[in-house]
């Protein structure tokens, strides 16, 4: 580790994480791209859209049902746990693109879910919202207003929840260190968060087995998996 970066980590009073599907990969949850990105020959990127849902609500519910089943059976990995442990040494805020809730289950207390949550459902028409921890019924359940319910997640082409997004930008603008773990930084607007942090002189650290489109902008890019690199990184704060 470059000494100057170790010093910046130790001196950090606020660390913000931007995480993506890669941080849950070692918990056995497939990522969106690469070989994992397909489900029954459907492209996850095409299924996570309102068009796919209205085209075939039952298929999209089945996809989310299968993901719920996997997610409820999964455990937070050493990467999630290392981030949770860091709260002993610094203020930690997690801006996650994931809907799996594993950061919270690992014990992290400040988690903003930019793209919603697998346990949340909402009505396609009225403002009914709820949380469901059991397996979904096979067919899309109906709201009391008679319209079908949908997963309360942000699909491609949909705006992020404004309150969540505004808070995410504030955190990105006010951190000493931003650690970007397990994300290809392909999806916007989440991929703009490191830019806000850099503009405010934060130290940027990336953890990813592969290069990303922002690797060149990082102060340090660690070519490793998050369950290996994050515990090592957190040990520097101790
Ligand atoms: C918006 C929730 C505007 C659902 C998700 C052209 C056409 C159409 C749209 C667009 C376009 N260009 C840009 C857009 C906008 C679009 C977008 O960015 N598209 C991309 C594909 C180009 N964005 C949107 O539509 C967003 N909304 O812009 O709205 C607007 C504004 C106002 C009003 C109306 C509209 C909404 C985006 C949110 C989509 N929903 N998820 C669900 O999960 O079912 S995004 C989905 O992708 C997941 O959340 C996932 O987390 C996320 C991002 O992907 P990553 O997390 O990065 O995962 P990925 O698989 O890509 O990468 C994994 C990485 O991990 C890799 O780098 C890999 O190397 C690494 N890795 C693997 N193993 C490990 C590892 N790293 C560490 N350790 C390991 N073990
Ligand atoms: Zn309704």
XYZ file of N, CA and C and ligand atoms in Angstrom:
795
model
N 0.856 -1.193 0.000
C 0.000 0.000 0.000
C 0.892 1.242 0.000
N 0.594 2.220 -0.848
C 1.382 3.445 -0.902
C 1.220 4.126 0.463
N 2.364 4.486 1.111
C 2.302 5.023 2.477
C 1.371 6.221 2.608
N 1.448 7.132 1.587
C 0.613 8.344 1.704
C -0.869 7.956 1.778
N -1.239 6.899 1.054
C -2.663 6.513 1.076
C -3.006 5.908 2.428
N -2.096 5.109 2.987
C -2.350 4.528 4.328
C -2.566 5.651 5.338
N -1.736 6.703 5.223
C -1.903 7.819 6.169
C -3.277 8.478 5.993
N -3.684 8.635 4.709
C -4.985 9.291 4.445
C -6.123 8.425 4.996
N -5.945 7.099 4.890
C -7.003 6.209 5.403
C -7.098 6.361 6.919
N -5.931 6.357 7.589
C -5.949 6.446 9.047
C -6.511 7.778 9.531
N -6.280 8.821 8.725
C -6.721 10.168 9.143
C -8.188 10.426 8.756
N -8.761 9.506 7.951
C -10.125 9.757 7.426
C -11.143 9.809 8.554
N -11.988 10.863 8.513
C -13.067 10.896 9.514
C -14.361 10.400 8.906
N -14.418 10.387 7.525
C -15.644 9.877 6.894
C -15.262 9.114 5.629
N -15.683 7.847 5.584
C -15.410 6.979 4.426
C -16.742 6.634 3.773
N -16.843 6.904 2.468
C -18.066 6.554 1.731
C -17.728 5.421 0.765
N -18.582 4.409 0.763
C -18.417 3.285 -0.164
C -19.453 3.392 -1.278
N -19.036 3.100 -2.506
C -19.990 2.880 -3.600
C -19.826 1.410 -3.976
N -20.899 0.652 -3.776
C -20.757 -0.788 -4.052
C -21.730 -1.233 -5.134
N -21.363 -2.327 -5.783
C -22.194 -2.902 -6.846
C -22.241 -4.410 -6.723
N -22.790 -5.014 -7.745
C -23.082 -6.459 -7.720
C -21.861 -7.304 -7.385
N -20.655 -6.818 -7.715
C -19.433 -7.601 -7.488
C -19.161 -7.876 -6.023
N -19.620 -6.987 -5.113
C -19.332 -7.214 -3.695
C -20.169 -8.374 -3.145
N -21.254 -8.702 -3.845
C -22.084 -9.837 -3.390
C -21.767 -11.116 -4.149
N -20.855 -10.997 -5.119
C -20.513 -12.184 -5.932
C -19.970 -13.306 -5.059
N -19.171 -12.952 -4.034
C -18.589 -14.010 -3.171
C -19.588 -14.504 -2.117
N -20.807 -13.956 -2.187
C -21.892 -14.556 -1.382
C -22.744 -15.462 -2.265
N -22.273 -15.636 -3.512
C -22.972 -16.550 -4.439
C -24.075 -15.897 -5.233
N -24.107 -14.545 -5.236
C -25.171 -13.855 -5.984
C -24.596 -13.364 -7.325
N -25.203 -13.771 -8.456
C -24.643 -13.416 -9.770
C -24.599 -11.906 -9.987
N -23.582 -11.442 -10.725
C -23.523 -10.013 -11.072
C -24.378 -9.781 -12.324
N -24.429 -8.536 -12.765
C -25.325 -8.200 -13.882
C -24.682 -8.430 -15.233
N -23.370 -8.316 -15.250
C -22.706 -8.411 -16.550
C -21.790 -9.602 -16.577
N -21.160 -9.766 -17.711
C -20.267 -10.939 -17.808
C -21.107 -12.208 -17.890
N -20.471 -13.326 -17.536
C -21.147 -14.626 -17.756
C -22.381 -14.765 -16.859
N -22.361 -14.031 -15.706
C -23.499 -14.155 -14.760
C -24.749 -13.453 -15.260
N -24.555 -12.582 -16.251
C -25.638 -11.619 -16.528
C -26.842 -12.199 -17.240
N -26.862 -13.530 -17.375
C -28.008 -14.104 -18.083
C -28.844 -14.946 -17.120
N -30.162 -14.969 -17.373
C -31.044 -15.834 -16.575
C -31.994 -16.510 -17.548
N -31.939 -17.825 -17.624
C -32.775 -18.552 -18.610
C -32.670 -17.898 -19.989
N -31.443 -17.565 -20.386
C -31.196 -16.944 -21.700
C -31.789 -15.549 -21.863
N -32.234 -14.973 -20.742
C -32.678 -13.565 -20.830
C -31.551 -12.684 -20.296
N -31.348 -11.537 -20.888
C -30.321 -10.575 -20.442
C -30.899 -9.790 -19.260
N -30.224 -9.864 -18.106
C -30.711 -9.175 -16.891
C -30.990 -7.701 -17.182
N -30.163 -7.134 -18.039
C -30.330 -5.701 -18.351
C -31.666 -5.445 -19.037
N -32.155 -6.459 -19.758
C -33.428 -6.243 -20.479
C -34.620 -6.592 -19.594
N -34.376 -7.497 -18.615
C -35.469 -7.894 -17.710
C -35.749 -6.795 -16.685
N -34.703 -6.053 -16.284
C -34.868 -5.022 -15.237
C -35.404 -3.742 -15.861
N -36.547 -3.882 -16.571
C -37.170 -2.702 -17.214
C -38.689 -2.790 -17.072
N -39.333 -1.629 -17.104
C -40.794 -1.598 -16.986
C -41.437 -2.235 -18.208
N -40.733 -2.124 -19.362
C -41.265 -2.735 -20.589
C -41.349 -4.253 -20.432
N -40.261 -4.845 -19.904
C -40.257 -6.314 -19.733
C -41.372 -6.714 -18.775
N -41.573 -5.883 -17.736
C -42.584 -6.222 -16.720
C -43.975 -6.192 -17.334
N -44.274 -5.142 -18.092
C -45.625 -5.055 -18.681
C -45.785 -6.062 -19.821
N -44.672 -6.405 -20.430
C -44.720 -7.388 -21.524
C -45.019 -8.781 -20.961
N -44.390 -9.100 -19.822
C -44.596 -10.438 -19.232
C -44.389 -10.356 -17.714
N -45.400 -9.836 -16.995
C -45.257 -9.639 -15.544
C -44.882 -10.933 -14.813
N -45.477 -12.044 -15.271
C -45.221 -13.334 -14.582
C -43.743 -13.710 -14.691
N -43.139 -13.519 -15.894
C -41.708 -13.865 -16.089
C -40.830 -13.000 -15.186
N -41.119 -11.696 -15.152
C -40.275 -10.793 -14.347
C -40.439 -11.122 -12.858
N -41.672 -11.398 -12.431
C -41.882 -11.815 -11.015
C -41.108 -13.092 -10.725
N -41.097 -14.019 -11.696
C -40.369 -15.278 -11.473
C -38.885 -15.010 -11.271
N -38.357 -14.058 -12.091
C -36.924 -13.711 -11.982
C -36.639 -13.150 -10.603
N -37.519 -12.228 -10.159
C -37.285 -11.639 -8.839
C -37.492 -12.665 -7.731
N -38.459 -13.579 -7.926
C -38.673 -14.634 -6.940
C -37.432 -15.489 -6.764
N -36.823 -15.847 -7.918
C -35.633 -16.711 -7.851
C -34.491 -15.948 -7.175
N -34.386 -14.641 -7.492
C -33.321 -13.828 -6.864
C -33.580 -13.694 -5.365
N -34.858 -13.525 -4.965
C -35.199 -13.439 -3.539
C -34.757 -14.726 -2.841
N -35.073 -15.832 -3.474
C -34.743 -17.140 -2.877
C -33.221 -17.225 -2.649
N -32.438 -16.862 -3.690
C -30.963 -16.905 -3.578
C -30.461 -15.937 -2.506
N -31.045 -14.740 -2.523
C -30.577 -13.683 -1.607
C -30.885 -14.066 -0.161
N -32.093 -14.609 0.078
C -32.447 -14.971 1.469
C -31.573 -16.131 1.956
N -31.095 -16.960 1.009
C -30.244 -18.102 1.403
C -28.779 -17.688 1.524
N -28.444 -16.505 0.999
C -27.037 -16.061 0.986
C -26.653 -15.437 2.334
N -25.351 -15.409 2.579
C -24.819 -14.772 3.797
C -23.898 -13.616 3.389
N -23.848 -12.568 4.205
C -22.862 -11.519 3.934
C -21.460 -12.149 3.925
N -20.575 -11.685 3.013
C -19.223 -12.260 2.971
C -18.229 -11.358 3.710
N -16.956 -11.730 3.672
C -15.930 -11.004 4.449
C -15.802 -9.548 3.997
N -16.200 -9.292 2.756
C -16.156 -7.898 2.277
C -17.224 -7.055 2.962
N -18.471 -7.563 2.976
C -19.552 -6.859 3.671
C -19.183 -6.666 5.158
N -18.622 -7.729 5.759
C -18.337 -7.683 7.211
C -17.217 -6.709 7.537
N -16.240 -6.604 6.626
C -15.130 -5.666 6.857
C -15.645 -4.230 6.853
N -16.561 -3.944 5.928
C -17.129 -2.582 5.865
C -17.906 -2.292 7.147
N -18.647 -3.294 7.619
C -19.421 -3.093 8.862
C -18.469 -2.840 10.041
N -17.337 -3.558 10.069
C -16.380 -3.403 11.181
C -15.740 -2.017 11.160
N -15.589 -1.440 9.985
C -14.928 -0.130 9.851
C -15.663 0.946 10.647
N -16.928 0.713 10.950
C -17.713 1.721 11.703
C -17.121 1.961 13.095
N -16.257 1.030 13.543
C -15.617 1.239 14.845
C -14.548 2.336 14.764
N -14.052 2.618 13.555
C -12.884 3.503 13.413
C -13.166 4.800 12.661
N -14.336 4.855 11.997
C -14.605 6.041 11.173
C -16.104 6.106 10.900
N -16.572 7.307 10.482
C -17.960 7.360 10.013
C -17.982 6.654 8.654
N -18.945 5.780 8.449
C -19.032 5.002 7.192
C -20.436 5.136 6.618
N -20.497 5.507 5.333
C -21.792 5.542 4.638
C -21.640 4.685 3.380
N -22.610 3.824 3.147
C -22.563 2.951 1.971
C -23.634 3.372 0.975
N -23.205 3.682 -0.236
C -24.127 4.001 -1.341
C -24.112 2.759 -2.238
N -25.160 1.910 -2.089
C -25.102 0.657 -2.828
C -26.094 0.624 -3.985
N -25.650 0.008 -5.083
C -26.532 -0.225 -6.234
C -27.275 -1.558 -6.054
N -26.894 -2.290 -5.022
C -27.460 -3.629 -4.835
C -28.806 -3.566 -4.117
N -29.621 -4.543 -4.397
C -30.960 -4.597 -3.776
C -31.037 -5.754 -2.782
N -29.864 -6.377 -2.454
C -29.883 -7.633 -1.695
C -29.860 -7.483 -0.176
N -29.625 -6.265 0.314
C -29.697 -6.059 1.768
C -28.553 -6.680 2.553
N -27.504 -7.175 1.877
C -26.421 -7.869 2.596
C -25.562 -6.922 3.438
N -25.443 -5.664 3.033
C -24.696 -4.713 3.876
C -25.391 -4.570 5.241
N -26.706 -4.429 5.210
C -27.454 -4.271 6.470
C -27.337 -5.542 7.311
N -27.405 -6.690 6.653
C -27.334 -7.968 7.390
C -25.939 -8.193 7.964
N -24.928 -7.528 7.375
C -23.554 -7.648 7.902
C -23.363 -6.735 9.105
N -24.325 -5.798 9.309
C -24.260 -4.911 10.468
C -23.991 -3.457 10.148
N -23.888 -3.103 8.863
C -23.674 -1.680 8.516
C -24.921 -0.882 8.854
N -24.708 0.327 9.397
C -25.881 1.079 9.885
C -26.290 2.220 8.974
N -25.384 2.688 8.107
C -25.759 3.801 7.208
C -25.671 3.316 5.757
N -26.780 2.797 5.241
C -26.801 2.225 3.888
C -27.887 2.924 3.070
N -27.506 3.518 1.953
C -28.497 4.102 1.042
C -28.636 3.162 -0.149
N -29.860 2.655 -0.357
C -30.109 1.724 -1.462
C -30.550 2.534 -2.688
N -29.591 2.801 -3.558
C -29.850 3.697 -4.698
C -30.882 3.115 -5.665
N -30.907 1.782 -5.768
C -31.782 1.127 -6.758
C -32.897 0.331 -6.110
N -33.210 0.636 -4.844
C -34.321 -0.040 -4.170
C -33.893 -1.309 -3.473
N -34.886 -2.123 -3.129
C -34.627 -3.310 -2.318
C -35.495 -4.488 -2.750
N -34.924 -5.665 -2.719
C -35.635 -6.889 -3.152
C -36.809 -7.207 -2.226
N -36.802 -6.652 -1.010
C -37.923 -6.995 -0.107
C -39.088 -6.022 -0.255
N -38.868 -4.944 -1.006
C -39.930 -3.933 -1.115
C -40.801 -4.161 -2.349
N -42.110 -3.967 -2.172
C -43.041 -4.052 -3.312
C -43.897 -2.784 -3.332
N -44.475 -2.480 -4.483
C -45.357 -1.305 -4.567
C -46.394 -1.549 -5.646
N -47.461 -0.774 -5.591
C -48.515 -0.902 -6.594
C -48.091 -0.180 -7.873
N -48.511 -0.738 -9.019
C -48.179 -0.103 -10.310
C -49.003 1.159 -10.540
N -50.048 1.347 -9.712
C -50.922 2.513 -9.954
C -51.043 3.413 -8.715
N -51.531 2.843 -7.600
C -51.750 3.728 -6.428
C -50.460 3.801 -5.607
N -50.503 4.456 -4.457
C -49.235 4.669 -3.715
C -49.008 3.600 -2.643
N -49.680 2.447 -2.795
C -49.449 1.345 -1.840
C -48.008 0.863 -1.906
N -47.393 0.712 -0.744
C -46.033 0.144 -0.655
C -46.012 -0.835 0.507
N -45.159 -1.846 0.440
C -45.034 -2.768 1.557
C -43.700 -3.503 1.455
N -43.414 -4.298 2.474
C -42.223 -5.149 2.430
C -42.683 -6.598 2.512
N -41.993 -7.461 1.777
C -42.370 -8.886 1.779
C -41.124 -9.720 2.032
N -41.131 -10.539 3.094
C -39.950 -11.361 3.383
C -40.198 -12.825 3.020
N -41.445 -13.140 2.701
C -41.731 -14.531 2.275
C -41.484 -14.599 0.769
N -41.550 -15.802 0.262
C -41.428 -15.955 -1.192
C -42.645 -15.291 -1.837
N -42.451 -14.657 -2.957
C -43.582 -14.090 -3.685
C -44.501 -15.213 -4.150
N -45.764 -14.905 -4.317
C -46.679 -15.863 -4.973
C -46.229 -15.977 -6.435
N -46.662 -17.027 -7.097
C -46.183 -17.285 -8.466
C -46.597 -16.153 -9.424
N -47.860 -15.776 -9.339
C -48.336 -14.702 -10.228
C -48.210 -13.370 -9.516
N -48.027 -12.313 -10.298
C -47.937 -10.995 -9.645
C -49.161 -10.768 -8.760
N -48.940 -10.538 -7.448
C -50.078 -10.306 -6.550
C -50.807 -9.011 -6.925
N -52.067 -8.949 -6.550
C -52.868 -7.759 -6.847
C -52.952 -6.855 -5.628
N -53.003 -5.566 -5.898
C -53.180 -4.550 -4.856
C -54.665 -4.526 -4.479
N -54.982 -3.933 -3.341
C -56.402 -3.819 -2.955
C -57.163 -2.950 -3.977
N -56.401 -2.132 -4.725
C -57.081 -1.287 -5.739
C -57.328 -2.074 -7.006
N -56.855 -3.347 -7.048
C -57.147 -4.193 -8.215
C -56.028 -4.241 -9.241
N -54.989 -3.363 -9.099
C -53.889 -3.382 -10.066
C -52.749 -4.278 -9.578
N -51.864 -4.699 -10.500
C -50.802 -5.630 -10.076
C -49.706 -4.876 -9.325
N -49.102 -5.623 -8.419
C -47.964 -5.091 -7.656
C -46.675 -5.385 -8.416
N -45.605 -4.614 -8.088
C -44.292 -4.818 -8.756
C -43.209 -4.731 -7.685
N -42.004 -5.240 -8.010
C -40.898 -5.038 -7.072
C -40.598 -3.541 -6.955
N -40.342 -3.067 -5.748
C -40.053 -1.633 -5.569
C -38.547 -1.415 -5.745
N -38.119 -1.607 -6.985
C -36.711 -1.385 -7.357
C -36.695 -0.390 -8.506
N -35.520 0.180 -8.780
C -35.391 1.155 -9.875
C -35.000 0.396 -11.133
N -35.880 0.389 -12.122
C -35.548 -0.284 -13.373
C -34.841 0.678 -14.332
N -34.206 0.131 -15.360
C -33.526 0.988 -16.335
C -34.566 1.910 -16.985
N -34.213 3.182 -17.081
C -35.154 4.159 -17.641
C -35.988 4.824 -16.571
N -35.896 4.340 -15.315
C -36.647 4.962 -14.206
C -35.705 5.822 -13.363
N -36.244 6.897 -12.819
C -35.430 7.764 -11.981
C -35.185 7.128 -10.620
N -34.030 7.479 -10.006
C -33.771 7.002 -8.639
C -34.651 7.787 -7.670
N -34.948 7.216 -6.483
C -35.744 7.993 -5.505
C -35.006 9.305 -5.203
N -35.658 10.421 -5.437
C -35.007 11.722 -5.351
C -34.347 11.967 -3.991
N -35.075 11.613 -2.896
C -34.512 11.871 -1.566
C -33.223 11.065 -1.359
N -33.238 9.830 -1.806
C -32.048 8.970 -1.651
C -30.901 9.527 -2.481
N -31.209 9.926 -3.724
C -30.155 10.400 -4.630
C -29.530 11.704 -4.108
N -30.382 12.593 -3.624
C -29.849 13.864 -3.101
C -28.906 13.615 -1.918
N -29.304 12.704 -1.023
C -28.444 12.378 0.133
C -27.130 11.753 -0.332
N -27.228 10.886 -1.368
C -26.012 10.216 -1.880
C -25.010 11.245 -2.393
N -25.514 12.256 -3.084
C -24.616 13.293 -3.620
C -23.969 14.069 -2.470
N -24.756 14.380 -1.443
C -24.192 15.104 -0.286
C -23.058 14.293 0.350
N -23.289 12.998 0.529
C -22.225 12.149 1.127
C -21.004 12.085 0.211
N -21.248 11.967 -1.083
C -20.110 11.866 -2.032
C -19.291 13.156 -2.029
N -19.994 14.286 -1.811
C -19.313 15.595 -1.778
C -18.605 15.853 -0.453
N -18.893 15.030 0.541
C -18.350 15.320 1.886
C -17.665 14.112 2.494
N -16.758 13.513 1.733
C -16.031 12.387 2.345
C -14.526 12.579 2.134
N -13.742 11.962 3.009
C -12.275 12.062 2.848
C -11.773 10.948 1.930
N -12.449 9.794 2.041
C -12.061 8.626 1.227
C -13.331 8.036 0.623
N -13.263 7.699 -0.666
C -14.360 6.938 -1.284
C -13.772 5.620 -1.787
N -14.391 4.520 -1.342
C -13.938 3.193 -1.774
C -15.005 2.616 -2.690
N -14.621 2.341 -3.943
C -15.564 1.862 -4.966
C -15.306 0.376 -5.139
N -16.249 -0.434 -4.697
C -15.995 -1.885 -4.655
C -17.082 -2.662 -5.400
N -16.638 -3.518 -6.352
C -17.558 -4.456 -6.984
C -18.543 -3.847 -7.954
N -18.115 -2.761 -8.601
C -19.011 -2.188 -9.604
C -18.243 -1.840 -10.873
N -18.904 -2.099 -12.013
C -18.290 -1.802 -13.310
C -18.372 -0.304 -13.602
N -19.108 0.434 -12.810
C -19.351 1.880 -13.018
C -19.933 2.139 -14.411
N -20.717 1.169 -14.898
C -21.356 1.331 -16.216
C -22.683 2.067 -16.078
N -23.356 1.839 -14.942
C -24.729 2.342 -14.782
C -24.738 3.744 -14.178
N -25.473 4.630 -14.859
C -25.634 6.002 -14.335
C -27.003 6.099 -13.660
N -27.226 7.079 -12.778
C -26.232 8.096 -12.370
C -25.294 7.656 -11.245
N -25.417 6.392 -10.761
C -24.544 5.951 -9.649
C -23.073 6.132 -10.023
N -22.760 5.986 -11.314
C -21.339 6.056 -11.727
C -20.781 7.472 -11.696
N -21.638 8.459 -11.349
C -21.102 9.836 -11.239
C -20.627 10.137 -9.814
N -20.969 9.269 -8.858
C -20.627 9.555 -7.453
C -19.122 9.709 -7.230
N -18.266 8.860 -7.862
C -16.810 9.068 -7.668
C -16.336 10.419 -8.210
N -17.051 10.940 -9.205
C -16.664 12.245 -9.778
C -16.910 13.344 -8.745
N -18.066 13.273 -8.066
C -18.343 14.262 -7.001
C -17.248 14.205 -5.938
N -16.893 12.957 -5.545
C -15.894 12.797 -4.470
C -14.551 13.365 -4.911
N -14.178 13.063 -6.157
C -12.869 13.547 -6.665
C -12.842 15.069 -6.715
N -13.962 15.650 -7.115
C -14.039 17.132 -7.207
C -13.873 17.769 -5.824
N -14.125 16.966 -4.797
C -13.960 17.499 -3.423
C -12.726 16.910 -2.752
N -11.749 16.552 -3.594
C -10.418 16.116 -3.116
C -10.427 14.865 -2.245
N -11.415 14.027 -2.407
C -11.390 12.754 -1.655
C -10.357 11.829 -2.294
N -9.852 10.906 -1.480
C -8.954 9.862 -1.995
C -9.826 8.751 -2.539
N -9.604 8.388 -3.832
C -10.449 7.352 -4.453
C -9.711 6.020 -4.495
N -10.338 4.990 -3.984
C -9.756 3.637 -4.023
C -10.770 2.698 -4.662
N -10.288 1.907 -5.621
C -11.190 0.985 -6.334
C -10.770 -0.444 -6.010
N -11.742 -1.303 -5.798
C -11.457 -2.735 -5.613
C -12.269 -3.506 -6.649
N -11.532 -4.154 -7.576
C -12.209 -4.867 -8.663
C -11.176 -5.784 -9.327
N -11.550 -7.050 -9.615
C -10.576 -7.908 -10.308
C -10.236 -7.380 -11.705
N -11.182 -6.586 -12.268
C -10.963 -6.030 -13.613
C -10.809 -4.515 -13.557
N -10.260 -3.967 -14.632
C -10.253 -2.507 -14.792
C -11.689 -2.022 -14.979
N -11.933 -0.757 -14.627
C -13.235 -0.155 -14.945
C -12.978 1.126 -15.748
N -14.065 1.776 -16.141
C -13.902 2.989 -16.962
C -13.305 4.131 -16.140
N -13.220 3.970 -14.813
C -12.641 5.060 -13.996
C -11.329 4.655 -13.329
N -10.787 3.498 -13.711
C -9.539 3.035 -13.064
C -8.447 4.104 -13.113
N -8.371 4.794 -14.266
C -7.309 5.820 -14.444
C -7.468 6.978 -13.452
N -8.717 7.188 -12.990
C -8.963 8.350 -12.102
C -8.743 8.003 -10.625
N -8.450 6.733 -10.341
C -8.347 6.311 -8.941
C -6.969 6.663 -8.368
N -6.910 6.973 -7.085
C -5.608 7.137 -6.416
C -4.970 5.769 -6.225
N -5.818 4.770 -6.071
C -5.309 3.401 -5.930
C -6.362 2.447 -6.478
N -5.954 1.548 -7.377
C -6.903 0.558 -7.894
C -6.363 -0.821 -7.539
N -7.124 -1.555 -6.722
C -6.649 -2.855 -6.226
C -7.275 -3.965 -7.069
N -6.410 -4.709 -7.785
C -6.923 -5.778 -8.670
C -7.162 -7.021 -7.830
N -8.251 -7.030 -7.134
C -8.527 -8.182 -6.268
C -10.039 -8.269 -6.057
N -10.467 -9.317 -5.372
C -11.895 -9.399 -5.049
C -12.150 -8.667 -3.734
N -13.407 -8.290 -3.508
C -13.704 -7.473 -2.322
C -13.583 -8.277 -1.027
N -13.864 -9.576 -1.067
C -13.778 -10.357 0.182
C -12.327 -10.555 0.612
N -11.389 -10.386 -0.340
C -9.961 -10.485 0.016
C -9.419 -9.097 0.377
N -9.691 -8.115 -0.490
C -9.064 -6.788 -0.341
C -9.656 -5.957 0.781
N -10.968 -6.049 1.007
C -11.576 -5.147 2.002
C -11.090 -5.425 3.428
N -11.015 -6.699 3.853
C -10.465 -6.932 5.211
C -9.038 -6.391 5.353
N -8.229 -6.516 4.279
C -6.844 -5.990 4.349
C -6.863 -4.468 4.464
N -7.754 -3.853 3.675
C -7.844 -2.379 3.680
C -8.322 -1.880 5.046
N -9.300 -2.551 5.589
C -9.851 -2.105 6.890
C -8.813 -2.276 7.996
N -7.934 -3.277 7.861
C -6.917 -3.503 8.917
C -5.972 -2.292 9.025
N -5.866 -1.485 7.970
C -5.000 -0.289 8.012
C -5.589 0.783 8.927
N -6.921 0.778 9.042
C -7.578 1.815 9.867
C -7.384 1.538 11.355
N -6.992 0.286 11.678
C -6.998 -0.108 13.099
C -5.820 0.489 13.861
C -31.909 6.806 -15.075
C -32.066 -2.522 -9.792
C -33.091 8.691 -15.825
C -32.888 -3.570 -10.414
C -30.482 -1.635 -11.426
C -29.013 4.250 -23.040
C -30.278 3.718 -23.156
C -31.139 3.622 -22.052
C -30.727 4.063 -20.800
C -29.469 4.589 -20.694
C -28.613 4.675 -21.793
N -27.456 5.221 -21.359
C -27.530 5.452 -20.033
C -28.761 5.111 -19.625
C -29.259 5.240 -18.250
C -29.237 3.898 -17.533
C -27.864 3.254 -17.617
O -26.954 3.659 -16.929
N -27.716 2.253 -18.500
C -26.427 1.620 -18.651
C -26.642 0.120 -18.832
C -25.737 2.244 -19.842
N -29.531 4.181 -16.163
C -30.815 4.198 -15.764
O -31.731 3.892 -16.477
C -31.047 4.686 -14.356
N -32.068 5.684 -14.382
O -30.921 7.135 -15.650
O -33.042 7.497 -15.057
C -34.337 9.303 -15.393
C -34.256 10.406 -14.564
C -35.425 10.974 -14.149
C -36.658 10.418 -14.516
C -36.703 9.278 -15.318
C -35.550 8.708 -15.763
C -31.529 3.550 -13.470
C -30.419 2.554 -13.310
C -30.818 1.515 -12.251
C -31.110 0.207 -12.911
N -31.370 -0.809 -11.888
N -30.759 -2.483 -10.415
C -32.387 -4.937 -10.061
O -31.331 -5.102 -9.422
O -33.097 -5.888 -10.456
S -28.929 -1.552 -12.057
C -28.105 -3.025 -11.881
O -26.839 -2.754 -12.450
C -27.794 -3.455 -10.454
O -28.206 -2.528 -9.473
C -26.255 -3.491 -10.464
O -25.705 -3.321 -9.218
C -26.063 -2.325 -11.339
C -24.767 -1.851 -11.813
O -24.018 -2.861 -12.231
P -22.807 -3.286 -11.261
O -23.267 -3.270 -9.854
O -21.628 -2.486 -11.607
O -22.666 -4.739 -11.640
P -21.949 -5.262 -12.916
O -22.407 -6.626 -13.087
O -22.043 -4.264 -14.002
O -20.403 -5.242 -12.505
C -19.958 -6.076 -11.479
C -18.533 -5.619 -11.238
O -18.015 -6.361 -10.135
C -17.612 -5.883 -12.415
O -16.796 -4.748 -12.633
C -16.749 -7.073 -11.949
O -15.433 -7.006 -12.468
C -16.743 -6.873 -10.472
N -16.604 -8.082 -9.674
C -16.982 -9.346 -9.988
N -16.694 -10.171 -8.958
C -16.152 -9.389 -7.967
C -16.093 -8.072 -8.417
N -15.610 -7.059 -7.681
C -15.157 -7.363 -6.446
N -15.170 -8.609 -5.928
C -15.657 -9.645 -6.654
N -15.666 -10.884 -6.148
Zn -52.964 -0.091 -5.757
